[in-house]
Coordinates of C-alpha atoms in Angstrom, one line a residue:
M1 CA 59.3 99.0 88.8
K2 CA 58.4 100.0 85.3
A3 CA 59.7 98.6 81.9
L4 CA 62.8 100.0 80.4
N5 CA 62.2 101.8 76.8
F6 CA 65.2 100.2 75.3
E7 CA 64.2 101.8 72.0
A8 CA 64.0 105.2 73.3
L9 CA 66.7 107.4 71.4
R10 CA 68.3 109.8 73.8
S11 CA 69.9 113.0 72.5
D12 CA 70.0 114.8 75.8
L13 CA 72.3 112.6 77.9
P14 CA 75.1 114.4 80.2
P15 CA 78.5 113.9 78.7
T16 CA 79.4 111.5 81.5
I17 CA 76.7 109.2 80.8
L18 CA 76.7 106.5 78.1
D19 CA 73.5 105.6 75.8
D20 CA 73.8 101.9 76.5
A21 CA 70.1 100.7 75.5
S22 CA 71.4 98.9 72.7
R23 CA 74.0 97.5 74.4
H24 CA 72.1 95.5 77.4
K25 CA 69.3 94.6 75.0
S26 CA 71.9 93.2 72.4
P27 CA 72.6 89.7 74.0
F28 CA 68.9 88.9 74.5
Y29 CA 67.7 90.1 71.1
M30 CA 70.5 87.7 69.9
F31 CA 69.2 84.6 71.8
S32 CA 65.7 85.2 72.3
K33 CA 64.3 82.3 70.2
P34 CA 63.0 79.9 72.6
E35 CA 64.3 76.9 70.5
E36 CA 67.7 78.5 71.5
S37 CA 67.3 77.6 75.3
R38 CA 69.2 80.5 76.1
P39 CA 68.9 82.4 79.8
S40 CA 66.2 84.8 80.4
C41 CA 68.8 87.0 82.5
V42 CA 72.3 87.7 82.7
F43 CA 74.8 89.2 85.1
G44 CA 78.3 90.0 85.5
S45 CA 80.7 91.5 88.1
S46 CA 84.4 92.4 88.6
E47 CA 87.1 94.3 90.5
F48 CA 90.7 94.8 89.6
V49 CA 90.5 92.9 86.4
P50 CA 92.4 93.5 83.1
P51 CA 90.8 96.0 80.5
H52 CA 90.0 93.2 78.3
Y53 CA 87.6 91.6 81.0
K54 CA 85.8 94.8 81.9
R55 CA 82.3 93.5 80.5
R56 CA 80.4 95.3 83.3
E57 CA 82.0 98.7 82.5
Y58 CA 81.1 98.4 78.7
L59 CA 77.7 97.2 79.1
T60 CA 76.6 99.7 81.7
G61 CA 79.1 102.7 81.3
F62 CA 79.7 102.6 85.1
S63 CA 83.6 102.5 85.5
G64 CA 83.8 101.7 89.1
E65 CA 86.1 98.9 90.5
T66 CA 83.3 96.9 92.1
G67 CA 79.8 96.2 91.1
T68 CA 77.4 93.7 89.7
A69 CA 75.0 94.3 86.5
V70 CA 71.9 92.1 86.2
V71 CA 69.9 92.2 82.9
L72 CA 66.2 90.8 82.5
M73 CA 64.3 90.9 79.2
D74 CA 62.6 94.1 80.2
F75 CA 64.9 95.3 83.4
A76 CA 68.3 96.0 84.3
A77 CA 69.9 96.7 87.5
V78 CA 73.3 97.7 89.0
W79 CA 74.5 96.9 92.4
V80 CA 77.3 99.1 93.6
E81 CA 79.0 99.6 97.0
S82 CA 77.8 103.0 98.6
R83 CA 81.2 104.4 98.0
Y84 CA 80.4 104.5 94.4
M85 CA 76.9 105.7 94.5
L86 CA 77.5 109.2 93.4
Q87 CA 79.8 107.9 90.6
A88 CA 77.0 105.6 89.4
E89 CA 74.6 108.0 89.5
E90 CA 76.8 110.3 87.1
E91 CA 77.5 107.5 84.7
L92 CA 74.5 105.3 84.5
D93 CA 71.8 106.1 82.1
C94 CA 68.1 105.8 83.0
N95 CA 68.2 102.3 81.3
W96 CA 69.5 101.0 84.7
V97 CA 67.9 100.8 88.2
L98 CA 70.7 101.8 90.6
M99 CA 71.0 99.5 93.6
N100 CA 72.9 100.8 96.9
G101 CA 74.3 97.4 97.8
G102 CA 74.6 96.4 101.5
Q103 CA 71.9 98.8 102.4
P104 CA 69.0 97.3 104.8
D105 CA 66.2 98.3 102.3
V106 CA 68.0 96.9 99.4
P107 CA 67.3 93.5 98.0
V108 CA 70.4 91.5 97.6
I109 CA 70.6 89.8 93.9
E110 CA 69.0 86.7 94.7
E111 CA 66.0 88.3 96.2
W112 CA 65.6 90.4 93.3
L113 CA 65.7 87.6 91.0
K114 CA 63.3 85.7 93.0
S115 CA 61.0 88.6 92.8
N116 CA 61.4 89.5 89.0
L117 CA 61.8 85.9 87.4
R118 CA 58.9 83.1 87.4
G119 CA 59.8 79.7 88.1
S120 CA 62.0 77.7 85.5
S121 CA 63.8 80.8 84.6
R122 CA 67.5 80.3 83.7
V123 CA 70.1 82.8 84.5
G124 CA 73.5 83.3 82.7
V125 CA 76.2 83.7 84.9
D126 CA 80.1 83.8 84.4
S127 CA 80.9 80.6 86.4
R128 CA 84.3 82.0 87.0
I129 CA 83.2 84.3 89.2
Y130 CA 80.1 82.9 91.3
R131 CA 79.8 80.1 93.2
K132 CA 77.3 80.3 96.1
M133 CA 74.1 81.6 94.3
E134 CA 72.9 78.3 93.0
E135 CA 71.8 76.9 96.3
N136 CA 69.9 80.0 97.3
L137 CA 67.8 80.0 93.6
H138 CA 67.7 76.4 93.0
P139 CA 64.6 76.1 95.6
F140 CA 62.8 78.6 93.6
G141 CA 63.0 76.9 90.3
I142 CA 65.6 79.1 88.9
E143 CA 68.6 77.5 87.2
L144 CA 72.3 78.9 86.8
V145 CA 73.6 78.2 83.4
G146 CA 77.3 78.8 83.3
E147 CA 77.6 80.0 79.7
P148 CA 80.9 78.6 77.6
R149 CA 81.2 82.0 76.0
H150 CA 80.1 85.0 78.2
L151 CA 77.2 86.7 76.4
V152 CA 78.6 89.9 76.4
D153 CA 81.6 88.9 74.2
E154 CA 79.2 88.3 71.6
I155 CA 78.7 92.0 71.2
W156 CA 81.7 93.3 72.7
T157 CA 84.7 92.8 70.3
P158 CA 87.5 94.8 68.9
M159 CA 85.5 96.3 66.4
E160 CA 83.5 97.8 69.3
G161 CA 86.5 99.2 70.9
R162 CA 87.4 96.0 73.4
P163 CA 91.0 95.9 74.3
Y164 CA 92.9 92.9 73.4
E165 CA 94.1 90.5 76.1
S166 CA 97.4 91.3 77.7
N167 CA 100.3 89.7 76.3
S168 CA 102.7 91.5 79.0
S169 CA 105.7 89.3 80.5
I170 CA 106.6 88.5 83.9
V171 CA 109.2 89.6 85.7
V172 CA 111.1 88.5 88.8
H173 CA 110.8 90.8 91.9
S174 CA 114.3 90.5 93.3
V175 CA 115.2 88.9 96.9
E176 CA 116.9 92.2 97.4
F177 CA 113.4 93.7 97.5
A178 CA 111.3 90.9 98.7
G179 CA 113.6 89.7 101.4
E180 CA 112.8 86.1 101.3
S181 CA 113.2 83.6 98.5
W182 CA 110.2 82.2 96.8
Q183 CA 111.6 78.6 97.8
D184 CA 111.2 79.8 101.6
K185 CA 107.8 80.9 101.3
V186 CA 106.6 77.7 99.6
R187 CA 108.2 75.8 102.2
K188 CA 106.4 77.5 105.0
V189 CA 103.0 77.1 103.3
R190 CA 103.7 73.5 103.0
E191 CA 104.4 73.4 106.6
F192 CA 101.1 75.1 107.4
L193 CA 99.3 72.4 105.4
K194 CA 101.0 69.7 107.0
K195 CA 100.2 71.1 110.4
S196 CA 96.6 71.5 109.5
G197 CA 96.2 67.9 108.0
I198 CA 95.4 69.3 104.8
D199 CA 96.8 67.4 101.2
A200 CA 97.4 70.8 98.7
I201 CA 96.1 74.5 98.4
L202 CA 94.3 76.1 95.5
I203 CA 95.3 79.8 95.2
T204 CA 93.3 81.7 93.2
D205 CA 94.0 85.5 94.7
L206 CA 96.6 86.9 92.3
G207 CA 98.4 89.2 95.0
E208 CA 98.9 86.1 96.8
I209 CA 100.5 84.2 93.7
A210 CA 103.0 87.2 92.9
W211 CA 103.9 87.6 96.4
L212 CA 104.5 83.7 97.1
Y213 CA 106.7 83.4 93.8
N214 CA 108.3 86.8 94.1
M215 CA 107.0 87.8 90.3
R216 CA 105.3 90.6 89.0
G217 CA 103.3 91.2 85.9
N218 CA 101.3 94.0 84.3
D219 CA 98.2 92.4 83.4
V220 CA 96.0 94.7 85.7
P221 CA 96.6 98.5 85.4
Y222 CA 98.2 100.0 88.7
T223 CA 98.6 96.6 90.2
P224 CA 101.6 94.6 89.1
V225 CA 100.3 91.0 89.3
F226 CA 99.5 88.6 86.5
E227 CA 96.6 86.3 85.4
A228 CA 97.4 82.8 87.2
F229 CA 96.5 80.1 89.1
V230 CA 98.4 77.7 91.6
F231 CA 97.8 74.2 92.7
L232 CA 100.5 73.4 95.9
S233 CA 100.8 70.3 97.4
Q234 CA 103.9 68.4 99.4
D235 CA 104.8 66.7 96.2
E236 CA 104.3 69.4 93.3
Q237 CA 103.2 73.0 92.5
R238 CA 101.7 74.2 89.2
L239 CA 101.6 77.7 88.1
Y240 CA 98.9 78.2 85.4
W241 CA 99.5 81.2 83.5
R242 CA 96.5 82.5 81.2
D243 CA 95.6 78.8 80.0
Y244 CA 92.3 78.8 81.7
K245 CA 91.2 75.8 79.8
L246 CA 93.8 73.9 81.0
V247 CA 93.4 74.9 84.7
Y248 CA 89.5 74.3 84.6
N249 CA 90.4 70.7 83.4
E250 CA 93.1 69.9 85.7
M251 CA 91.6 71.3 89.1
N252 CA 89.0 68.8 88.2
I253 CA 91.3 65.9 88.2
N254 CA 93.8 67.3 91.0
G255 CA 91.1 68.4 93.3
N256 CA 89.3 64.9 93.2
A257 CA 92.8 63.3 93.7
V258 CA 93.4 64.6 97.3
N259 CA 91.4 64.1 100.5
R260 CA 91.7 67.6 101.6
L261 CA 92.1 70.6 99.4
L262 CA 92.0 74.2 100.9
V263 CA 90.5 76.4 98.9
S264 CA 89.2 80.3 99.4
P265 CA 85.6 81.3 100.0
F266 CA 85.8 82.9 96.9
C267 CA 86.7 80.3 94.9
S268 CA 84.6 80.2 91.6
Y269 CA 82.3 77.8 90.3
A270 CA 84.5 77.1 87.1
I271 CA 87.5 76.2 89.6
C272 CA 85.8 74.2 92.4
G273 CA 82.3 73.2 91.3
H274 CA 83.3 69.9 90.0
I275 CA 85.4 68.6 92.9
D276 CA 83.5 66.5 95.6
I277 CA 82.6 69.1 98.1
D278 CA 83.7 66.9 101.1
K279 CA 87.0 67.2 100.1
L280 CA 86.9 71.2 100.1
V281 CA 88.3 73.0 103.2
V282 CA 87.0 76.4 102.7
S283 CA 89.1 79.2 104.5
E284 CA 91.5 82.0 103.8
A285 CA 94.9 80.8 102.4
P286 CA 97.9 81.2 105.1
I287 CA 99.7 83.3 102.6
K288 CA 97.5 86.7 103.4
M289 CA 98.7 86.5 107.0
M290 CA 102.3 85.9 105.9
M291 CA 102.3 88.7 104.0
T292 CA 101.2 91.1 106.8
V293 CA 104.3 90.4 108.7
K294 CA 106.9 92.1 107.2
N295 CA 110.8 91.1 107.2
N296 CA 113.4 93.6 107.9
I297 CA 114.2 94.3 104.1
E298 CA 110.6 94.8 103.4
L299 CA 110.3 97.3 106.5
R300 CA 113.4 99.2 105.1
G301 CA 111.7 99.4 101.8
L302 CA 108.2 100.6 103.2
R303 CA 110.0 103.5 105.1
N304 CA 112.3 104.4 102.1
A305 CA 109.2 104.4 99.7
H306 CA 107.1 106.7 102.0
L307 CA 109.9 109.1 102.6
K308 CA 110.1 109.5 98.7
D309 CA 106.5 109.7 98.2
S310 CA 106.3 112.3 101.4
I311 CA 108.9 114.5 99.7
V312 CA 107.0 114.4 96.5
F313 CA 103.8 115.5 98.2
V314 CA 105.4 118.2 100.2
T315 CA 107.1 119.6 97.2
M316 CA 103.8 119.5 95.0
L317 CA 102.1 121.3 97.9
A318 CA 104.6 123.9 98.5
H319 CA 104.6 124.8 94.5
M320 CA 100.7 124.7 94.6
E321 CA 100.6 127.2 97.0
R322 CA 103.5 129.1 96.0
D323 CA 101.6 129.2 92.6
Y324 CA 98.1 130.1 94.0
L325 CA 99.7 133.2 95.8
T326 CA 101.3 134.5 92.8
K327 CA 98.1 134.2 90.8
K328 CA 98.7 131.2 88.9
P329 CA 96.2 128.8 90.3
W330 CA 96.3 124.9 89.6
T331 CA 93.7 122.6 88.4
E332 CA 92.9 119.0 89.4
A333 CA 94.5 118.1 86.2
R334 CA 97.6 119.9 87.3
V335 CA 98.1 118.5 90.7
I336 CA 97.9 115.0 89.0
Y337 CA 100.4 115.8 86.3
E338 CA 102.7 117.5 89.3
L339 CA 102.6 114.2 91.3
E340 CA 103.6 112.0 88.5
R341 CA 106.4 114.4 87.3
L342 CA 107.8 114.8 90.7
R343 CA 107.8 110.8 91.2
S344 CA 109.2 110.1 87.7
H345 CA 112.6 111.6 89.2
Q346 CA 112.6 109.2 92.3
Q347 CA 114.7 105.9 91.9
H348 CA 112.9 102.7 91.5
Y349 CA 109.5 104.3 90.8
R350 CA 107.3 102.3 88.8
G351 CA 103.9 104.0 88.3
E352 CA 100.9 105.0 90.2
S353 CA 99.5 102.2 92.7
F354 CA 95.9 103.3 91.7
S355 CA 94.5 106.1 89.6
S356 CA 95.0 109.4 91.4
V357 CA 92.2 111.4 92.8
A358 CA 92.5 115.3 92.7
A359 CA 89.1 116.6 93.4
V360 CA 87.7 120.2 94.4
G361 CA 84.7 121.2 96.4
P362 CA 81.7 119.2 95.3
N363 CA 83.8 116.8 93.3
A364 CA 85.5 115.5 96.5
A365 CA 82.0 114.1 97.6
V366 CA 82.5 111.3 95.0
P367 CA 85.0 109.1 96.7
N368 CA 86.8 108.3 93.1
H369 CA 86.2 111.4 91.4
H370 CA 88.1 111.9 88.3
Y371 CA 88.3 114.8 85.8
R372 CA 87.2 114.2 82.5
N373 CA 88.5 116.1 79.6
G374 CA 87.7 119.8 79.7
S375 CA 86.1 119.2 83.1
S376 CA 89.1 119.9 85.5
V377 CA 88.3 122.5 88.1
Y378 CA 90.3 125.1 89.6
I379 CA 91.8 124.9 93.2
S380 CA 91.5 128.0 95.3
N381 CA 91.1 128.7 99.2
T382 CA 87.5 128.8 99.0
S383 CA 86.7 125.0 98.6
L384 CA 88.5 121.9 99.9
V385 CA 90.5 120.0 97.5
L386 CA 90.9 116.4 98.4
I387 CA 94.2 114.7 97.0
D388 CA 94.5 110.7 97.0
S389 CA 97.2 109.2 95.3
G390 CA 99.9 106.5 95.8
A391 CA 102.8 105.0 94.4
Q392 CA 104.7 101.9 92.9
Y393 CA 108.2 101.4 94.0
L394 CA 110.3 98.5 93.4
R395 CA 111.0 98.6 97.2
Y396 CA 107.2 99.1 97.9
I397 CA 103.9 100.6 97.4
S398 CA 103.1 104.1 98.9
I399 CA 99.7 105.3 100.2
V400 CA 98.5 106.1 103.5
I401 CA 96.4 103.6 105.6
I402 CA 95.4 102.4 109.0
A403 CA 96.7 98.9 109.4
D404 CA 94.1 96.3 110.7
G405 CA 90.3 95.9 109.6
A406 CA 89.6 95.3 113.1
L407 CA 90.3 98.7 114.0
D408 CA 87.2 100.0 111.9
V409 CA 85.4 101.1 115.1
V410 CA 88.3 103.3 116.0
A411 CA 88.6 104.9 112.4
R412 CA 84.6 105.8 112.5
R413 CA 84.6 106.6 116.4
S414 CA 84.7 110.4 116.0
L415 CA 82.0 110.6 113.3
W416 CA 79.9 108.4 115.1
S417 CA 80.0 110.4 118.4
V418 CA 78.1 113.3 116.3
G419 CA 75.8 111.0 114.1
L420 CA 78.0 110.8 110.9
N421 CA 79.6 108.2 109.2
F422 CA 81.1 107.2 105.9
L423 CA 79.7 104.3 103.9
H424 CA 83.1 102.3 102.2
G425 CA 85.3 100.1 104.2
V426 CA 88.5 101.0 106.0
S427 CA 92.0 99.6 105.9
H428 CA 94.1 97.4 103.9
G429 CA 97.5 96.1 103.8
L430 CA 100.6 97.2 101.7
G431 CA 102.7 95.0 99.7
S432 CA 106.3 95.0 98.4
Y433 CA 105.6 96.6 95.0
M434 CA 101.9 95.4 95.2
L435 CA 98.3 96.2 96.1
A436 CA 96.4 99.1 97.6
H437 CA 92.5 99.9 98.5
E438 CA 90.5 101.8 101.0
Q439 CA 90.7 104.2 103.9
P440 CA 88.8 106.4 106.2
G441 CA 86.9 109.6 105.0
Y442 CA 83.8 111.8 105.5
Y443 CA 81.8 112.9 102.4
E444 CA 78.8 115.7 102.1
E445 CA 77.1 115.1 98.8
E446 CA 77.4 118.2 96.5
R447 CA 79.6 119.9 99.0
L448 CA 82.9 118.3 100.1
G449 CA 84.9 115.3 100.7
V450 CA 87.7 114.4 103.1
R451 CA 90.0 111.4 103.3
L452 CA 92.7 111.0 106.1
E453 CA 95.4 108.5 105.5
T454 CA 98.5 107.8 107.5
T455 CA 100.5 104.7 107.1
M456 CA 101.3 102.8 110.4
Q457 CA 103.8 100.1 111.2
I458 CA 102.9 98.0 114.1
T459 CA 105.6 98.0 116.6
P460 CA 106.3 96.3 120.3
F461 CA 105.3 99.0 123.0
N462 CA 107.1 99.2 126.2
T463 CA 104.3 99.8 128.8
T464 CA 105.0 100.7 132.4
Y465 CA 103.6 97.9 133.6
R466 CA 103.2 94.4 132.3
F467 CA 100.2 92.7 133.5
M468 CA 100.1 89.0 133.4
S469 CA 103.2 89.5 131.1
Q470 CA 101.0 90.7 128.2
K471 CA 102.6 92.5 125.3
F472 CA 101.2 95.5 123.9
C473 CA 101.7 97.1 120.4
K474 CA 101.5 100.8 119.2
F475 CA 101.3 102.3 115.9
E476 CA 104.2 104.1 114.5
P477 CA 103.6 106.4 111.3
I478 CA 105.7 106.2 108.4
T479 CA 103.9 108.6 106.0
F480 CA 105.0 112.4 107.0
V481 CA 103.0 115.1 105.2
P482 CA 101.9 117.6 107.6
F483 CA 98.0 118.0 108.4
Q484 CA 96.1 121.3 107.2
A485 CA 96.0 123.7 110.3
S486 CA 93.2 125.9 108.8
L487 CA 90.9 122.6 108.7
I488 CA 91.4 121.9 112.6
K489 CA 89.1 123.0 115.1
W490 CA 91.9 123.0 118.1
E491 CA 89.0 123.6 120.8
L492 CA 88.1 119.9 120.0
L493 CA 91.3 118.6 120.7
N494 CA 92.4 117.1 124.0
K495 CA 96.0 117.1 125.6
A496 CA 96.8 113.5 124.5
Q497 CA 95.8 114.5 120.9
L498 CA 97.6 117.5 120.8
D499 CA 100.8 115.8 122.2
W500 CA 100.3 113.3 119.5
L501 CA 100.0 116.0 116.8
N502 CA 103.3 117.8 118.2
D503 CA 105.0 114.8 118.4
Y504 CA 104.1 113.9 114.6
N505 CA 105.0 117.4 113.5
A506 CA 108.2 116.9 115.1
R507 CA 109.1 113.7 113.3
T508 CA 107.9 115.1 110.1
L509 CA 110.2 118.1 110.2
D510 CA 113.1 115.7 111.4
V511 CA 112.5 112.8 108.9
V512 CA 111.5 114.9 105.5
G513 CA 113.1 118.2 106.3
S514 CA 116.5 116.5 106.9
E515 CA 116.2 114.9 103.2
L516 CA 114.8 118.4 101.9
K517 CA 117.9 119.9 103.5
R518 CA 120.3 117.3 101.9
M519 CA 118.5 117.7 98.5
K520 CA 119.1 121.5 98.9
K521 CA 115.4 122.3 98.2
H522 CA 115.3 125.3 100.6
E523 CA 112.1 126.8 99.4
V524 CA 110.3 123.4 100.2
L525 CA 112.1 123.4 103.4
S526 CA 110.9 126.6 104.5
W527 CA 107.2 125.8 103.7
L528 CA 107.5 122.5 105.7
Q529 CA 109.0 124.4 108.7
A530 CA 105.9 126.7 108.5
R531 CA 103.5 123.8 108.5
T532 CA 105.2 121.5 111.2
F533 CA 103.9 124.1 114.1
R534 CA 103.9 123.2 117.8
V535 CA 100.6 123.8 119.7
E536 CA 100.7 124.7 123.2
M537 CA 97.7 125.3 125.5
K538 CA 97.8 128.7 126.9
N539 CA 96.4 129.2 130.5
G540 CA 95.6 125.4 130.0
S541 CA 92.8 126.0 127.6
M542 CA 93.5 128.4 124.8
P543 CA 95.6 126.5 121.8
V544 CA 98.5 128.4 120.5
L545 CA 100.6 127.6 117.4
R546 CA 104.2 128.0 117.6
V547 CA 105.9 127.8 114.1
A548 CA 109.2 126.2 113.7
G549 CA 111.8 129.0 112.6
H550 CA 109.7 131.9 113.7
H551 CA 109.9 133.8 116.8
G552 CA 106.2 135.1 117.3
L553 CA 103.0 133.0 118.3
L554 CA 100.0 132.8 116.5
T555 CA 96.8 132.5 118.7
H556 CA 93.5 130.3 118.3
E557 CA 91.3 132.9 115.9
G558 CA 87.6 132.1 117.2
S559 CA 84.9 129.9 116.3
A560 CA 85.3 130.1 112.4
G561 CA 87.8 127.2 112.3
H562 CA 90.4 129.0 110.5
H563 CA 93.9 128.8 112.0
H564 CA 97.1 130.1 110.5
A565 CA 100.7 128.5 111.0
G566 CA 102.4 131.6 109.3
H567 CA 104.3 131.8 106.3
P568 CA 107.8 132.5 104.7
G569 CA 107.9 136.3 103.6
G570 CA 104.9 137.2 106.0
Q571 CA 102.4 135.7 103.2
R572 CA 99.5 134.0 104.8
P573 CA 99.1 130.4 103.5
V574 CA 96.3 129.1 101.5
E575 CA 93.3 128.2 104.0
A576 CA 91.8 125.3 102.4
F577 CA 94.2 122.8 101.1
C578 CA 93.4 119.1 102.3
V579 CA 95.4 115.9 101.7

């Protein structure tokens, strides 16, 4: 590994790349004197954090949600998840070594530090983030140093464009939307602690805190949470809001005052590091499991939010195709603008649930592609367009997902069968006006990207037989946006898959179509009817598409994979819009 040239002036950098050599050298030039006893290395990591704390993004120029930056005197490296590799390659300059974290041939941070630091080295860390690294590095004479002030803060100031800390207020999330009072939720947590023989719990997950107390904030973009910690025992409950010094001091006292304290595996050293290790019960909090089981009001809100957003998506797609056929093509930016415009007319809409993605052709190979000023690509029928967007409603968040992380193998099975895969995670839960995350997909660098998402509710399944009285469950879709027929190779689908698609299309037309009819959106309804086709098997093997509201049959068109479901007025639909 060659040393980095911090002094090189780079005027030939692409517009997506930040020349940051001066930034990651500054902390060490500032503290390079031996008598200062400053660390010889510093690193930081973050995910879903307020803009004021996005130190890694400032230091590196990499704007992905997850990642870790490590800076030595002569080297600098960034670890990112595989889903962010293409984005990192675009945004990082040559001063950084890019590490594809989690891959077999890529060293983890501790191994890399052992190889690049001599004994008696000191590593400056943000103790609010890291907890487990010390035991791995201490045997090699490498000391972790929890800096009282983050080194990046020494150079990243408001004068350098640093956002100020959030001063947003906390609002109550009404029981009308939550379906359960915060007092009842706290009671259930205390019952769990009592049954488990645990005295208290320290809650550090912002989503869990917001859900538990039916409160929402605005400290993190797209995510209505607020910066807080909670200490909850049978006798007291304390919610610390932004007063970090107080919580760090009191956790040392309160944590050591109980015999057994439940903490998350991700609890930071700053919070848990001074509590007697024998008192700590390191495990996931019961709150996450409580959040996955929805009450009737939450389920009603979930279905309502997804109906609203299904209407938004169907309307947007119908308008996009109409304009394309009349020689008025859209750009990536126009897609995002229209989604926001249509959602703004929906009751209880509170903004996007994440930064929307509209990506054409090669751009879609970057899972989190975001166009920059002047770089928005036009949409045509010669390339795929990937649209990934979600919305926050007071009743619920809308996005399309698969419901359980244990089903990762199911989501990947079809790709695995032909030797393909995707490198990011699968599955996440949804909350009432809360958080969102990942989904299954497939990407080919510099060519295309596809993500398919459908929100599923897990419901009881009445089987013909009940072996040993076992109960079974099924997935019930609540997102209704039609699949793009021209992207389906019908000869690969078996009868069960065709039956599922026919049922999904029929339900989409019933659920969304009925609402469009009530709203008198006849143009959009006609578009939906043309897309919610029925597939039949001709002579037992040849797929045939029957379009709702049309009398003719459109047969399979050969091996090219283009299948057209007809279009009102005799016009052929756009062939490559993929949602």
